[in-house]
PDB file of N, CA and C and ligand atoms in Angstrom:
ATOM      1  N   MET R   1    -132.488  93.389 -91.058  1.00  0.00           N
ATOM      2  CA  MET R   1    -132.135  93.113 -89.876  1.00  0.00           C
ATOM      3  C   MET R   1    -132.316  93.819 -88.644  1.00  0.00           C
ATOM      4  N   ALA R   2    -132.882  94.435 -87.907  1.00  0.00           N
ATOM      5  CA  ALA R   2    -133.160  95.060 -86.475  1.00  0.00           C
ATOM      6  C   ALA R   2    -131.692  96.201 -86.165  1.00  0.00           C
ATOM      7  N   ASP R   3    -131.491  96.769 -86.427  1.00  0.00           N
ATOM      8  CA  ASP R   3    -130.639  97.789 -86.344  1.00  0.00           C
ATOM      9  C   ASP R   3    -130.465  97.507 -84.413  1.00  0.00           C
ATOM     10  N   GLN R   4    -129.189  98.251 -84.118  1.00  0.00           N
ATOM     11  CA  GLN R   4    -129.421  98.716 -82.344  1.00  0.00           C
ATOM     12  C   GLN R   4    -130.336  99.890 -82.168  1.00  0.00           C
ATOM     13  N   GLU R   5    -130.750 100.755 -83.008  1.00  0.00           N
ATOM     14  CA  GLU R   5    -132.034 101.385 -82.129  1.00  0.00           C
ATOM     15  C   GLU R   5    -133.166 100.662 -82.529  1.00  0.00           C
ATOM     16  N   GLY R   6    -133.417  99.351 -82.217  1.00  0.00           N
ATOM     17  CA  GLY R   6    -134.565  98.372 -82.520  1.00  0.00           C
ATOM     18  C   GLY R   6    -135.481  98.665 -83.633  1.00  0.00           C
ATOM     19  N   GLY R   7    -135.181  99.378 -84.052  1.00  0.00           N
ATOM     20  CA  GLY R   7    -136.764  99.639 -85.426  1.00  0.00           C
ATOM     21  C   GLY R   7    -135.814  98.940 -86.632  1.00  0.00           C
ATOM     22  N   ASP R   8    -136.799  98.124 -87.511  1.00  0.00           N
ATOM     23  CA  ASP R   8    -136.399  97.714 -88.825  1.00  0.00           C
ATOM     24  C   ASP R   8    -136.521  98.411 -89.739  1.00  0.00           C
ATOM     25  N   ASP R   9    -135.560  97.863 -90.701  1.00  0.00           N
ATOM     26  CA  ASP R   9    -135.467  98.800 -91.911  1.00  0.00           C
ATOM     27  C   ASP R   9    -135.817  97.874 -92.910  1.00  0.00           C
ATOM     28  N   ASN R  10    -136.221  98.686 -93.692  1.00  0.00           N
ATOM     29  CA  ASN R  10    -137.052  97.958 -94.892  1.00  0.00           C
ATOM     30  C   ASN R  10    -136.587  98.260 -96.022  1.00  0.00           C
ATOM     31  N   GLU R  11    -135.996  97.171 -97.605  1.00  0.00           N
ATOM     32  CA  GLU R  11    -135.165  97.172 -98.280  1.00  0.00           C
ATOM     33  C   GLU R  11    -134.907  98.703 -99.086  1.00  0.00           C
ATOM     34  N   ILE R  12    -135.281  99.852 -98.719  1.00  0.00           N
ATOM     35  CA  ILE R  12    -135.241 100.862 -98.944  1.00  0.00           C
ATOM     36  C   ILE R  12    -135.032 101.819 -98.175  1.00  0.00           C
ATOM     37  N   GLY R  13    -134.707 101.646 -96.496  1.00  0.00           N
ATOM     38  CA  GLY R  13    -133.844 101.879 -95.649  1.00  0.00           C
ATOM     39  C   GLY R  13    -135.004 102.945 -95.350  1.00  0.00           C
ATOM     40  N   VAL R  14    -136.283 102.293 -95.762  1.00  0.00           N
ATOM     41  CA  VAL R  14    -137.107 103.609 -94.364  1.00  0.00           C
ATOM     42  C   VAL R  14    -137.059 102.768 -93.408  1.00  0.00           C
ATOM     43  N   LYS R  15    -136.994 103.549 -92.222  1.00  0.00           N
ATOM     44  CA  LYS R  15    -137.006 103.650 -91.141  1.00  0.00           C
ATOM     45  C   LYS R  15    -138.993 103.505 -90.852  1.00  0.00           C
ATOM     46  N   LEU R  16    -138.976 101.986 -90.509  1.00  0.00           N
ATOM     47  CA  LEU R  16    -140.967 101.504 -89.496  1.00  0.00           C
ATOM     48  C   LEU R  16    -140.583 102.183 -88.129  1.00  0.00           C
ATOM     49  N   ALA R  17    -142.102 101.960 -88.067  1.00  0.00           N
ATOM     50  CA  ALA R  17    -142.581 102.761 -86.589  1.00  0.00           C
ATOM     51  C   ALA R  17    -141.808 101.378 -85.787  1.00  0.00           C
ATOM     52  N   VAL R  18    -141.278 101.903 -84.192  1.00  0.00           N
ATOM     53  CA  VAL R  18    -142.097 101.195 -83.241  1.00  0.00           C
ATOM     54  C   VAL R  18    -142.486 100.521 -82.587  1.00  0.00           C
ATOM     55  N   ARG R  19    -142.859  99.348 -82.387  1.00  0.00           N
ATOM     56  CA  ARG R  19    -143.864  99.504 -81.119  1.00  0.00           C
ATOM     57  C   ARG R  19    -142.906  98.614 -80.178  1.00  0.00           C
ATOM     58  N   PRO R  20    -143.317  99.179 -79.052  1.00  0.00           N
ATOM     59  CA  PRO R  20    -141.847  98.399 -77.421  1.00  0.00           C
ATOM     60  C   PRO R  20    -142.416  97.532 -77.209  1.00  0.00           C
ATOM     61  N   LYS R  21    -141.961  97.035 -76.553  1.00  0.00           N
ATOM     62  CA  LYS R  21    -142.625  95.130 -76.523  1.00  0.00           C
ATOM     63  C   LYS R  21    -142.890  95.593 -75.024  1.00  0.00           C
ATOM     64  N   THR R  22    -143.172  96.342 -74.357  1.00  0.00           N
ATOM     65  CA  THR R  22    -143.969  96.121 -72.914  1.00  0.00           C
ATOM     66  C   THR R  22    -145.024  95.735 -72.709  1.00  0.00           C
ATOM     67  N   LYS R  23    -144.772  94.200 -71.562  1.00  0.00           N
ATOM     68  CA  LYS R  23    -145.789  93.115 -71.168  1.00  0.00           C
ATOM     69  C   LYS R  23    -146.691  93.790 -70.175  1.00  0.00           C
ATOM     70  N   ARG R  24    -148.059  94.124 -70.586  1.00  0.00           N
ATOM     71  CA  ARG R  24    -148.403  94.429 -68.914  1.00  0.00           C
ATOM     72  C   ARG R  24    -148.861  92.830 -68.286  1.00  0.00           C
ATOM     73  N   PRO R  25    -148.944  92.886 -67.142  1.00  0.00           N
ATOM     74  CA  PRO R  25    -149.062  91.831 -66.360  1.00  0.00           C
ATOM     75  C   PRO R  25    -150.542  91.811 -65.881  1.00  0.00           C
ATOM     76  N   PRO R  26    -150.887  90.189 -66.479  1.00  0.00           N
ATOM     77  CA  PRO R  26    -153.082  90.103 -66.145  1.00  0.00           C
ATOM     78  C   PRO R  26    -153.412  90.371 -65.031  1.00  0.00           C
ATOM     79  N   LEU R  27    -154.671  90.898 -65.370  1.00  0.00           N
ATOM     80  CA  LEU R  27    -155.603  91.295 -63.934  1.00  0.00           C
ATOM     81  C   LEU R  27    -156.534  90.993 -63.817  1.00  0.00           C
ATOM     82  N   TYR R  28    -156.375  91.246 -62.370  1.00  0.00           N
ATOM     83  CA  TYR R  28    -157.859  90.311 -62.174  1.00  0.00           C
ATOM     84  C   TYR R  28    -158.673  90.729 -60.504  1.00  0.00           C
ATOM     85  N   LYS R  29    -160.302  90.312 -61.124  1.00  0.00           N
ATOM     86  CA  LYS R  29    -160.953  91.404 -60.768  1.00  0.00           C
ATOM     87  C   LYS R  29    -161.305  90.762 -59.425  1.00  0.00           C
ATOM     88  N   VAL R  30    -161.273  91.107 -58.032  1.00  0.00           N
ATOM     89  CA  VAL R  30    -161.839  91.374 -56.961  1.00  0.00           C
ATOM     90  C   VAL R  30    -163.637  90.910 -56.312  1.00  0.00           C
ATOM     91  N   LEU R  31    -164.139  89.888 -56.077  1.00  0.00           N
ATOM     92  CA  LEU R  31    -165.676  90.114 -56.359  1.00  0.00           C
ATOM     93  C   LEU R  31    -166.147  89.821 -55.043  1.00  0.00           C
ATOM     94  N   ILE R  32    -167.039  90.054 -54.325  1.00  0.00           N
ATOM     95  CA  ILE R  32    -167.633  90.230 -53.032  1.00  0.00           C
ATOM     96  C   ILE R  32    -169.008  89.614 -53.458  1.00  0.00           C
ATOM     97  N   LEU R  33    -169.176  88.692 -52.349  1.00  0.00           N
ATOM     98  CA  LEU R  33    -171.001  88.020 -52.818  1.00  0.00           C
ATOM     99  C   LEU R  33    -171.792  88.157 -51.896  1.00  0.00           C
ATOM    100  N   ASN R  34    -172.909  88.014 -52.182  1.00  0.00           N
ATOM    101  CA  ASN R  34    -173.609  88.776 -51.019  1.00  0.00           C
ATOM    102  C   ASN R  34    -174.006  87.040 -49.901  1.00  0.00           C
ATOM    103  N   ASP R  35    -174.444  87.099 -49.195  1.00  0.00           N
ATOM    104  CA  ASP R  35    -175.178  86.211 -47.946  1.00  0.00           C
ATOM    105  C   ASP R  35    -176.343  86.686 -47.166  1.00  0.00           C
ATOM    106  N   ASP R  36    -176.393  85.353 -46.416  1.00  0.00           N
ATOM    107  CA  ASP R  36    -177.842  86.313 -45.684  1.00  0.00           C
ATOM    108  C   ASP R  36    -177.744  86.651 -44.211  1.00  0.00           C
ATOM    109  N   TYR R  37    -176.351  86.345 -44.047  1.00  0.00           N
ATOM    110  CA  TYR R  37    -176.018  86.542 -42.615  1.00  0.00           C
ATOM    111  C   TYR R  37    -175.137  87.881 -42.070  1.00  0.00           C
ATOM    112  N   THR R  38    -174.054  88.017 -43.510  1.00  0.00           N
ATOM    113  CA  THR R  38    -172.943  89.109 -42.667  1.00  0.00           C
ATOM    114  C   THR R  38    -173.873  90.608 -42.454  1.00  0.00           C
ATOM    115  N   PRO R  39    -173.635  90.582 -41.661  1.00  0.00           N
ATOM    116  CA  PRO R  39    -173.884  92.110 -41.240  1.00  0.00           C
ATOM    117  C   PRO R  39    -173.734  93.332 -42.285  1.00  0.00           C
ATOM    118  N   MET R  40    -174.597  93.812 -42.643  1.00  0.00           N
ATOM    119  CA  MET R  40    -173.989  95.090 -43.709  1.00  0.00           C
ATOM    120  C   MET R  40    -173.197  96.007 -43.056  1.00  0.00           C
ATOM    121  N   GLU R  41    -172.900  96.297 -42.348  1.00  0.00           N
ATOM    122  CA  GLU R  41    -172.077  97.127 -41.084  1.00  0.00           C
ATOM    123  C   GLU R  41    -170.882  96.359 -41.064  1.00  0.00           C
ATOM    124  N   PHE R  42    -170.564  95.288 -41.242  1.00  0.00           N
ATOM    125  CA  PHE R  42    -169.146  94.743 -40.826  1.00  0.00           C
ATOM    126  C   PHE R  42    -168.794  94.582 -42.588  1.00  0.00           C
ATOM    127  N   VAL R  43    -169.472  94.835 -43.752  1.00  0.00           N
ATOM    128  CA  VAL R  43    -169.065  94.386 -45.115  1.00  0.00           C
ATOM    129  C   VAL R  43    -168.186  95.770 -45.113  1.00  0.00           C
ATOM    130  N   VAL R  44    -169.014  96.891 -45.084  1.00  0.00           N
ATOM    131  CA  VAL R  44    -168.732  98.202 -45.021  1.00  0.00           C
ATOM    132  C   VAL R  44    -167.655  98.645 -45.077  1.00  0.00           C
ATOM    133  N   GLN R  45    -167.415  97.764 -43.437  1.00  0.00           N
ATOM    134  CA  GLN R  45    -166.099  97.720 -42.626  1.00  0.00           C
ATOM    135  C   GLN R  45    -165.167  97.315 -43.493  1.00  0.00           C
ATOM    136  N   VAL R  46    -165.422  96.507 -44.409  1.00  0.00           N
ATOM    137  CA  VAL R  46    -163.876  95.198 -45.102  1.00  0.00           C
ATOM    138  C   VAL R  46    -163.795  96.854 -46.101  1.00  0.00           C
ATOM    139  N   LEU R  47    -164.587  96.256 -46.961  1.00  0.00           N
ATOM    140  CA  LEU R  47    -164.352  97.330 -48.116  1.00  0.00           C
ATOM    141  C   LEU R  47    -163.312  99.207 -47.612  1.00  0.00           C
ATOM    142  N   GLU R  48    -163.702  99.366 -46.929  1.00  0.00           N
ATOM    143  CA  GLU R  48    -162.900 100.861 -46.247  1.00  0.00           C
ATOM    144  C   GLU R  48    -161.984 100.260 -45.906  1.00  0.00           C
ATOM    145  N   ARG R  49    -161.686  99.056 -45.209  1.00  0.00           N
ATOM    146  CA  ARG R  49    -160.509  98.466 -44.550  1.00  0.00           C
ATOM    147  C   ARG R  49    -159.628  97.918 -45.592  1.00  0.00           C
ATOM    148  N   PHE R  50    -160.088  96.967 -46.299  1.00  0.00           N
ATOM    149  CA  PHE R  50    -158.811  96.665 -47.455  1.00  0.00           C
ATOM    150  C   PHE R  50    -158.999  97.275 -49.009  1.00  0.00           C
ATOM    151  N   PHE R  51    -160.101  98.032 -49.075  1.00  0.00           N
ATOM    152  CA  PHE R  51    -159.891  98.449 -50.031  1.00  0.00           C
ATOM    153  C   PHE R  51    -159.763  99.874 -50.217  1.00  0.00           C
ATOM    154  N   GLN R  52    -160.053 100.469 -49.367  1.00  0.00           N
ATOM    155  CA  GLN R  52    -159.644 102.102 -49.538  1.00  0.00           C
ATOM    156  C   GLN R  52    -160.358 102.947 -49.898  1.00  0.00           C
ATOM    157  N   MET R  53    -161.719 102.512 -49.674  1.00  0.00           N
ATOM    158  CA  MET R  53    -162.727 103.631 -49.897  1.00  0.00           C
ATOM    159  C   MET R  53    -163.289 103.766 -48.006  1.00  0.00           C
ATOM    160  N   ASN R  54    -163.764 105.549 -49.164  1.00  0.00           N
ATOM    161  CA  ASN R  54    -164.581 105.879 -47.718  1.00  0.00           C
ATOM    162  C   ASN R  54    -165.817 105.505 -47.422  1.00  0.00           C
ATOM    163  N   HIS R  55    -166.704 105.525 -46.527  1.00  0.00           N
ATOM    164  CA  HIS R  55    -168.010 105.030 -45.864  1.00  0.00           C
ATOM    165  C   HIS R  55    -168.790 105.342 -46.638  1.00  0.00           C
ATOM    166  N   ALA R  56    -169.423 106.313 -47.733  1.00  0.00           N
ATOM    167  CA  ALA R  56    -170.307 106.136 -48.786  1.00  0.00           C
ATOM    168  C   ALA R  56    -170.257 105.616 -49.540  1.00  0.00           C
ATOM    169  N   GLN R  57    -168.604 105.962 -50.354  1.00  0.00           N
ATOM    170  CA  GLN R  57    -168.312 104.566 -51.141  1.00  0.00           C
ATOM    171  C   GLN R  57    -168.577 103.363 -51.076  1.00  0.00           C
ATOM    172  N   ALA R  58    -167.740 102.950 -49.966  1.00  0.00           N
ATOM    173  CA  ALA R  58    -168.321 101.325 -49.102  1.00  0.00           C
ATOM    174  C   ALA R  58    -169.836 101.092 -48.904  1.00  0.00           C
ATOM    175  N   PHE R  59    -170.242 102.308 -48.222  1.00  0.00           N
ATOM    176  CA  PHE R  59    -171.739 101.688 -47.823  1.00  0.00           C
ATOM    177  C   PHE R  59    -172.697 101.353 -49.676  1.00  0.00           C
ATOM    178  N   GLU R  60    -172.415 102.099 -50.674  1.00  0.00           N
ATOM    179  CA  GLU R  60    -172.653 102.299 -51.861  1.00  0.00           C
ATOM    180  C   GLU R  60    -172.852 101.233 -52.369  1.00  0.00           C
ATOM    181  N   LEU R  61    -171.317 100.275 -52.006  1.00  0.00           N
ATOM    182  CA  LEU R  61    -170.624  98.990 -53.180  1.00  0.00           C
ATOM    183  C   LEU R  61    -171.418  97.713 -52.020  1.00  0.00           C
ATOM    184  N   MET R  62    -171.180  97.908 -50.618  1.00  0.00           N
ATOM    185  CA  MET R  62    -172.381  97.257 -50.412  1.00  0.00           C
ATOM    186  C   MET R  62    -173.715  96.804 -50.316  1.00  0.00           C
ATOM    187  N   LEU R  63    -174.426  97.680 -50.763  1.00  0.00           N
ATOM    188  CA  LEU R  63    -175.721  97.629 -51.303  1.00  0.00           C
ATOM    189  C   LEU R  63    -176.011  97.126 -52.712  1.00  0.00           C
ATOM    190  N   THR R  64    -174.914  97.301 -53.300  1.00  0.00           N
ATOM    191  CA  THR R  64    -174.827  96.749 -55.199  1.00  0.00           C
ATOM    192  C   THR R  64    -174.970  95.298 -54.936  1.00  0.00           C
ATOM    193  N   VAL R  65    -173.718  94.903 -53.611  1.00  0.00           N
ATOM    194  CA  VAL R  65    -173.950  93.659 -53.119  1.00  0.00           C
ATOM    195  C   VAL R  65    -175.155  92.852 -52.690  1.00  0.00           C
ATOM    196  N   HIS R  66    -175.470  93.659 -51.957  1.00  0.00           N
ATOM    197  CA  HIS R  66    -176.811  92.851 -51.183  1.00  0.00           C
ATOM    198  C   HIS R  66    -177.586  92.810 -52.061  1.00  0.00           C
ATOM    199  N   LYS R  67    -178.131  93.802 -53.307  1.00  0.00           N
ATOM    200  CA  LYS R  67    -179.175  93.691 -53.893  1.00  0.00           C
ATOM    201  C   LYS R  67    -178.859  92.611 -55.630  1.00  0.00           C
ATOM    202  N   LYS R  68    -177.715  92.775 -56.055  1.00  0.00           N
ATOM    203  CA  LYS R  68    -177.313  91.678 -57.345  1.00  0.00           C
ATOM    204  C   LYS R  68    -176.846  91.290 -57.110  1.00  0.00           C
ATOM    205  N   GLY R  69    -175.949  90.714 -55.419  1.00  0.00           N
ATOM    206  CA  GLY R  69    -176.081  89.363 -55.305  1.00  0.00           C
ATOM    207  C   GLY R  69    -174.018  88.897 -55.290  1.00  0.00           C
ATOM    208  N   VAL R  70    -173.275  90.388 -56.207  1.00  0.00           N
ATOM    209  CA  VAL R  70    -171.596  90.062 -56.467  1.00  0.00           C
ATOM    210  C   VAL R  70    -171.305  91.531 -57.256  1.00  0.00           C
ATOM    211  N   ALA R  71    -170.093  91.978 -56.662  1.00  0.00           N
ATOM    212  CA  ALA R  71    -169.998  92.966 -57.023  1.00  0.00           C
ATOM    213  C   ALA R  71    -168.532  92.798 -57.302  1.00  0.00           C
ATOM    214  N   VAL R  72    -167.448  93.989 -58.380  1.00  0.00           N
ATOM    215  CA  VAL R  72    -166.395  94.032 -58.684  1.00  0.00           C
ATOM    216  C   VAL R  72    -165.612  95.181 -57.652  1.00  0.00           C
ATOM    217  N   VAL R  73    -165.058  94.567 -56.240  1.00  0.00           N
ATOM    218  CA  VAL R  73    -164.480  95.897 -55.484  1.00  0.00           C
ATOM    219  C   VAL R  73    -162.860  96.085 -55.650  1.00  0.00           C
ATOM    220  N   GLY R  74    -162.256  95.711 -56.673  1.00  0.00           N
ATOM    221  CA  GLY R  74    -161.218  96.262 -57.270  1.00  0.00           C
ATOM    222  C   GLY R  74    -160.221  94.947 -58.093  1.00  0.00           C
ATOM    223  N   VAL R  75    -159.822  95.739 -58.823  1.00  0.00           N
ATOM    224  CA  VAL R  75    -159.127  95.060 -59.824  1.00  0.00           C
ATOM    225  C   VAL R  75    -157.395  95.213 -59.981  1.00  0.00           C
ATOM    226  N   PHE R  76    -156.743  93.927 -59.700  1.00  0.00           N
ATOM    227  CA  PHE R  76    -155.548  94.104 -59.092  1.00  0.00           C
ATOM    228  C   PHE R  76    -154.040  93.178 -59.933  1.00  0.00           C
ATOM    229  N   THR R  77    -152.848  93.032 -59.804  1.00  0.00           N
ATOM    230  CA  THR R  77    -152.256  92.107 -60.399  1.00  0.00           C
ATOM    231  C   THR R  77    -151.971  90.404 -59.250  1.00  0.00           C
ATOM    232  N   TYR R  78    -152.165  89.242 -59.865  1.00  0.00           N
ATOM    233  CA  TYR R  78    -152.514  88.229 -59.282  1.00  0.00           C
ATOM    234  C   TYR R  78    -151.877  88.122 -57.687  1.00  0.00           C
ATOM    235  N   GLU R  79    -150.853  88.747 -57.495  1.00  0.00           N
ATOM    236  CA  GLU R  79    -150.056  88.456 -56.026  1.00  0.00           C
ATOM    237  C   GLU R  79    -151.405  89.285 -55.091  1.00  0.00           C
ATOM    238  N   ILE R  80    -151.768  90.951 -55.426  1.00  0.00           N
ATOM    239  CA  ILE R  80    -152.451  92.116 -54.536  1.00  0.00           C
ATOM    240  C   ILE R  80    -153.622  91.211 -54.973  1.00  0.00           C
ATOM    241  N   ALA R  81    -153.816  90.204 -55.954  1.00  0.00           N
ATOM    242  CA  ALA R  81    -155.522  90.211 -55.661  1.00  0.00           C
ATOM    243  C   ALA R  81    -155.361  89.235 -54.368  1.00  0.00           C
ATOM    244  N   GLU R  82    -154.926  87.900 -54.740  1.00  0.00           N
ATOM    245  CA  GLU R  82    -154.798  86.704 -53.763  1.00  0.00           C
ATOM    246  C   GLU R  82    -154.438  87.435 -51.842  1.00  0.00           C
ATOM    247  N   THR R  83    -153.766  88.181 -52.034  1.00  0.00           N
ATOM    248  CA  THR R  83    -153.346  88.753 -50.632  1.00  0.00           C
ATOM    249  C   THR R  83    -154.634  89.330 -50.114  1.00  0.00           C
ATOM    250  N   LYS R  84    -155.183  90.175 -50.953  1.00  0.00           N
ATOM    251  CA  LYS R  84    -156.602  91.243 -50.853  1.00  0.00           C
ATOM    252  C   LYS R  84    -157.601  89.670 -50.235  1.00  0.00           C
ATOM    253  N   VAL R  85    -157.712  88.637 -50.993  1.00  0.00           N
ATOM    254  CA  VAL R  85    -158.927  87.368 -50.629  1.00  0.00           C
ATOM    255  C   VAL R  85    -158.380  86.689 -49.885  1.00  0.00           C
ATOM    256  N   ALA R  86    -157.376  87.068 -49.550  1.00  0.00           N
ATOM    257  CA  ALA R  86    -157.120  86.184 -48.197  1.00  0.00           C
ATOM    258  C   ALA R  86    -157.342  86.482 -47.147  1.00  0.00           C
ATOM    259  N   MET R  87    -156.568  88.057 -46.996  1.00  0.00           N
ATOM    260  CA  MET R  87    -157.384  89.248 -45.826  1.00  0.00           C
ATOM    261  C   MET R  87    -158.716  88.792 -45.445  1.00  0.00           C
ATOM    262  N   VAL R  88    -159.205  89.503 -46.751  1.00  0.00           N
ATOM    263  CA  VAL R  88    -160.910  89.484 -46.451  1.00  0.00           C
ATOM    264  C   VAL R  88    -161.298  87.805 -45.881  1.00  0.00           C
ATOM    265  N   MET R  89    -161.026  87.410 -46.517  1.00  0.00           N
ATOM    266  CA  MET R  89    -161.687  85.720 -45.769  1.00  0.00           C
ATOM    267  C   MET R  89    -161.457  85.528 -44.108  1.00  0.00           C
ATOM    268  N   ASP R  90    -159.918  85.691 -44.088  1.00  0.00           N
ATOM    269  CA  ASP R  90    -159.740  85.430 -42.473  1.00  0.00           C
ATOM    270  C   ASP R  90    -160.581  86.504 -41.806  1.00  0.00           C
ATOM    271  N   PHE R  91    -160.514  87.896 -42.213  1.00  0.00           N
ATOM    272  CA  PHE R  91    -161.259  88.776 -41.571  1.00  0.00           C
ATOM    273  C   PHE R  91    -162.831  88.648 -41.198  1.00  0.00           C
ATOM    274  N   ALA R  92    -163.076  87.989 -42.610  1.00  0.00           N
ATOM    275  CA  ALA R  92    -164.615  87.234 -41.977  1.00  0.00           C
ATOM    276  C   ALA R  92    -164.975  86.102 -41.094  1.00  0.00           C
ATOM    277  N   GLN R  93    -163.630  85.084 -41.757  1.00  0.00           N
ATOM    278  CA  GLN R  93    -163.335  84.096 -40.262  1.00  0.00           C
ATOM    279  C   GLN R  93    -163.587  84.062 -39.018  1.00  0.00           C
ATOM    280  N   ARG R  94    -162.575  85.319 -38.419  1.00  0.00           N
ATOM    281  CA  ARG R  94    -162.301  85.769 -36.826  1.00  0.00           C
ATOM    282  C   ARG R  94    -163.397  85.820 -37.129  1.00  0.00           C
ATOM    283  N   HIS R  95    -164.104  86.732 -37.301  1.00  0.00           N
ATOM    284  CA  HIS R  95    -165.624  87.657 -37.115  1.00  0.00           C
ATOM    285  C   HIS R  95    -166.725  86.547 -37.053  1.00  0.00           C
ATOM    286  N   GLN R  96    -166.723  85.217 -37.546  1.00  0.00           N
ATOM    287  CA  GLN R  96    -166.876  84.146 -37.672  1.00  0.00           C
ATOM    288  C   GLN R  96    -168.855  84.659 -38.583  1.00  0.00           C
ATOM    289  N   HIS R  97    -168.264  85.533 -39.528  1.00  0.00           N
ATOM    290  CA  HIS R  97    -169.457  85.706 -40.467  1.00  0.00           C
ATOM    291  C   HIS R  97    -169.196  84.732 -42.210  1.00  0.00           C
ATOM    292  N   PRO R  98    -170.174  84.478 -42.718  1.00  0.00           N
ATOM    293  CA  PRO R  98    -170.114  83.937 -43.764  1.00  0.00           C
ATOM    294  C   PRO R  98    -169.495  84.867 -45.226  1.00  0.00           C
ATOM    295  N   LEU R  99    -169.584  85.605 -44.676  1.00  0.00           N
ATOM    296  CA  LEU R  99    -168.947  86.681 -46.176  1.00  0.00           C
ATOM    297  C   LEU R  99    -167.377  85.981 -47.089  1.00  0.00           C
ATOM    298  N   GLN R 100    -168.252  85.868 -48.258  1.00  0.00           N
ATOM    299  CA  GLN R 100    -167.585  85.057 -49.442  1.00  0.00           C
ATOM    300  C   GLN R 100    -166.369  86.200 -50.137  1.00  0.00           C
ATOM    301  N   CYS R 101    -164.469  86.363 -50.523  1.00  0.00           N
ATOM    302  CA  CYS R 101    -164.663  87.003 -51.282  1.00  0.00           C
ATOM    303  C   CYS R 101    -163.851  86.312 -52.284  1.00  0.00           C
ATOM    304  N   THR R 102    -163.954  86.421 -53.932  1.00  0.00           N
ATOM    305  CA  THR R 102    -163.253  85.344 -54.695  1.00  0.00           C
ATOM    306  C   THR R 102    -161.773  86.674 -56.166  1.00  0.00           C
ATOM    307  N   MET R 103    -161.783  85.640 -56.502  1.00  0.00           N
ATOM    308  CA  MET R 103    -161.008  86.831 -57.625  1.00  0.00           C
ATOM    309  C   MET R 103    -161.121  86.152 -58.934  1.00  0.00           C
ATOM    310  N   GLU R 104    -160.891  86.641 -60.279  1.00  0.00           N
ATOM    311  CA  GLU R 104    -161.247  85.791 -61.277  1.00  0.00           C
ATOM    312  C   GLU R 104    -160.790  86.569 -62.350  1.00  0.00           C
ATOM    313  N   LYS R 105    -159.832  86.276 -63.254  1.00  0.00           N
ATOM    314  CA  LYS R 105    -159.030  86.704 -64.797  1.00  0.00           C
ATOM    315  C   LYS R 105    -159.670  88.072 -64.986  1.00  0.00           C
ATOM    316  N   GLU R 106    -159.334  89.083 -65.201  1.00  0.00           N
ATOM    317  CA  GLU R 106    -160.029  89.469 -66.375  1.00  0.00           C
ATOM    318  C   GLU R 106    -160.069  89.482 -67.396  1.00  0.00           C
TER     319      GLU R 106
HETATM  320  N1  TYC K   1    -177.455  90.572 -47.200  1.00  0.00           N
HETATM  321  C1  TYC K   1    -176.711  90.644 -46.307  1.00  0.00           C
HETATM  322  C2  TYC K   1    -177.612  91.515 -44.909  1.00  0.00           C
HETATM  323  O1  TYC K   1    -178.973  91.879 -45.560  1.00  0.00           O
HETATM  324  C3  TYC K   1    -175.632  92.003 -46.301  1.00  0.00           C
HETATM  325  C4  TYC K   1    -174.568  91.605 -47.001  1.00  0.00           C
HETATM  326  C5  TYC K   1    -173.721  92.564 -48.397  1.00  0.00           C
HETATM  327  C6  TYC K   1    -173.850  90.613 -46.758  1.00  0.00           C
HETATM  328  C7  TYC K   1    -172.924  92.524 -48.974  1.00  0.00           C
HETATM  329  C8  TYC K   1    -172.752  90.160 -47.645  1.00  0.00           C
HETATM  330  O2  TYC K   1    -171.143  90.922 -49.110  1.00  0.00           O
HETATM  331  C9  TYC K   1    -172.404  91.312 -48.645  1.00  0.00           C
HETATM  332  N2  TYC K   1    -177.130  91.325 -43.553  1.00  0.00           N
END
């Protein structure tokens, strides 16, 4: 039987190691997709504004997406990822760019 301290005792009273039951929340990758029309500078601005990158980091990641088609821009809990996607999509739409941002479970 488990005692007050949470560790299980075996039949000869030796305390076994306790594994703390801490559950990490599932994480979600936020992805940016390439397209032929969104200006490079706009994508850089999105990465700086919503993903806290400096200009050099943002420029490099934008080029990765431009060349490879897609890149992970960050990993977040569900609600944060959902909010980031919504903010990017809204910002792109308001500027009439077809930039796509999605999320997927890690
Ligand atoms: N391919 C775009 C262009 O040549 C630039 C671009 C990069 C667009 C990354 C979207 O996620 C993107 N203007």
